mmCIF file of C-alpha atoms in Angstrom:
data_model
loop_
_atom_site.group_PDB
_atom_site.id
_atom_site.type_symbol
_atom_site.label_atom_id
_atom_site.label_comp_id
_atom_site.label_asym_id
_atom_site.label_seq_id
_atom_site.Cartn_x
_atom_site.Cartn_y
_atom_site.Cartn_z
ATOM 1 C CA UNK A 1 6.442 44.094 35.764
ATOM 2 C CA UNK A 2 9.447 46.060 36.995
ATOM 3 C CA UNK A 3 12.759 45.483 35.248
ATOM 4 C CA UNK A 4 15.059 46.981 37.894
ATOM 5 C CA UNK A 5 15.520 46.109 41.524
ATOM 6 C CA UNK A 6 14.638 49.646 42.642
ATOM 7 C CA UNK A 7 11.515 49.670 40.470
ATOM 8 C CA UNK A 8 10.384 46.379 41.982
ATOM 9 C CA UNK A 9 10.858 47.808 45.466
ATOM 10 C CA UNK A 10 8.935 50.918 44.472
ATOM 11 C CA UNK A 11 6.073 48.754 43.204
ATOM 12 C CA UNK A 12 5.981 46.852 46.504
ATOM 13 C CA UNK A 13 5.961 50.104 48.488
ATOM 14 C CA UNK A 14 3.207 51.562 46.332
ATOM 15 C CA UNK A 15 0.917 48.573 46.829
ATOM 16 C CA UNK A 16 1.429 48.742 50.617
ATOM 17 C CA UNK A 17 0.799 52.493 50.702
ATOM 18 C CA UNK A 18 -2.262 52.152 48.498
ATOM 19 C CA UNK A 19 -3.753 49.567 50.854
ATOM 20 C CA UNK A 20 -3.057 51.743 53.902
ATOM 21 C CA UNK A 21 -4.506 54.858 52.233
ATOM 22 C CA UNK A 22 -7.630 52.965 51.160
ATOM 23 C CA UNK A 23 -8.107 51.677 54.701
ATOM 24 C CA UNK A 24 -7.761 55.175 56.187
ATOM 25 C CA UNK A 25 -10.138 56.709 53.644
ATOM 26 C CA UNK A 26 -12.692 53.969 54.194
ATOM 27 C CA UNK A 27 -12.638 54.521 57.965
ATOM 28 C CA UNK A 28 -13.011 58.255 57.397
ATOM 29 C CA UNK A 29 -16.006 57.799 55.076
ATOM 30 C CA UNK A 30 -17.664 55.448 57.557
ATOM 31 C CA UNK A 31 -17.218 57.987 60.369
ATOM 32 C CA UNK A 32 -18.736 60.733 58.208
ATOM 33 C CA UNK A 33 -21.715 58.523 57.309
ATOM 34 C CA UNK A 34 -22.340 57.748 60.993
ATOM 35 C CA UNK A 35 -22.160 61.463 61.782
ATOM 36 C CA UNK A 36 -24.628 62.297 58.996
ATOM 37 C CA UNK A 37 -27.026 59.680 60.342
ATOM 38 C CA UNK A 38 -26.825 61.145 63.856
ATOM 39 C CA UNK A 39 -27.376 64.653 62.486
ATOM 40 C CA UNK A 40 -30.397 63.580 60.450
ATOM 41 C CA UNK A 41 -31.876 61.924 63.546
ATOM 42 C CA UNK A 42 -31.211 65.070 65.598
ATOM 43 C CA UNK A 43 -28.999 63.491 68.284
ATOM 44 C CA UNK A 44 -26.784 66.410 69.312
ATOM 45 C CA UNK A 45 -24.772 64.557 71.978
ATOM 46 C CA UNK A 46 -24.054 61.572 69.745
ATOM 47 C CA UNK A 47 -23.264 63.879 66.826
ATOM 48 C CA UNK A 48 -20.718 65.824 68.875
ATOM 49 C CA UNK A 49 -18.930 62.634 69.859
ATOM 50 C CA UNK A 50 -18.919 61.381 66.288
ATOM 51 C CA UNK A 51 -17.751 64.774 65.049
ATOM 52 C CA UNK A 52 -14.591 64.609 67.137
ATOM 53 C CA UNK A 53 -13.912 61.107 65.806
ATOM 54 C CA UNK A 54 -14.477 62.195 62.197
ATOM 55 C CA UNK A 55 -12.339 65.298 62.656
ATOM 56 C CA UNK A 56 -9.508 63.183 64.059
ATOM 57 C CA UNK A 57 -9.684 60.754 61.146
ATOM 58 C CA UNK A 58 -9.748 63.602 58.630
ATOM 59 C CA UNK A 59 -6.626 65.160 60.098
ATOM 60 C CA UNK A 60 -4.845 61.795 60.143
ATOM 61 C CA UNK A 61 -5.711 61.155 56.506
ATOM 62 C CA UNK A 62 -4.583 64.634 55.478
ATOM 63 C CA UNK A 63 -1.198 64.165 57.158
ATOM 64 C CA UNK A 64 -0.404 61.397 54.721
ATOM 65 C CA UNK A 65 -0.610 61.709 50.960
ATOM 66 C CA UNK A 66 -4.100 60.193 50.911
ATOM 67 C CA UNK A 67 -5.874 63.569 50.949
ATOM 68 C CA UNK A 68 -4.973 67.215 50.518
ATOM 69 C CA UNK A 69 -4.925 69.300 53.710
ATOM 70 C CA UNK A 70 -7.301 71.890 52.285
ATOM 71 C CA UNK A 71 -9.794 69.219 51.261
ATOM 72 C CA UNK A 72 -9.753 67.850 54.798
ATOM 73 C CA UNK A 73 -10.183 71.351 56.233
ATOM 74 C CA UNK A 74 -13.152 71.998 53.945
ATOM 75 C CA UNK A 75 -14.813 68.716 54.929
ATOM 76 C CA UNK A 76 -14.186 69.395 58.624
ATOM 77 C CA UNK A 77 -15.755 72.828 58.296
ATOM 78 C CA UNK A 78 -18.822 71.449 56.527
ATOM 79 C CA UNK A 79 -19.244 68.745 59.162
ATOM 80 C CA UNK A 80 -18.999 71.355 61.934
ATOM 81 C CA UNK A 81 -21.685 73.485 60.311
ATOM 82 C CA UNK A 82 -23.973 70.449 60.021
ATOM 83 C CA UNK A 83 -23.506 69.609 63.692
ATOM 84 C CA UNK A 84 -24.055 73.217 64.776
ATOM 85 C CA UNK A 85 -27.390 73.403 62.924
ATOM 86 C CA UNK A 86 -28.923 70.836 65.287
#
């Protein structure tokens, strides 16, 4: 429990940010799983549409402190190579 007013505010902000970051990461993981499923089935058109969605979510997550920019770039690159192999 926080002893100072500023520490209590910081704790409130951290819980809000944690919830938002978890929500963004969860949506990103779901998009990547859907893309992997489309790639494994061999649906190029569906995979391309899902790739743009996943790429958008990755860049949004990397803008915040939820994920490092280089990690997002690496994941985006790996997803692109998977889609291009179809």
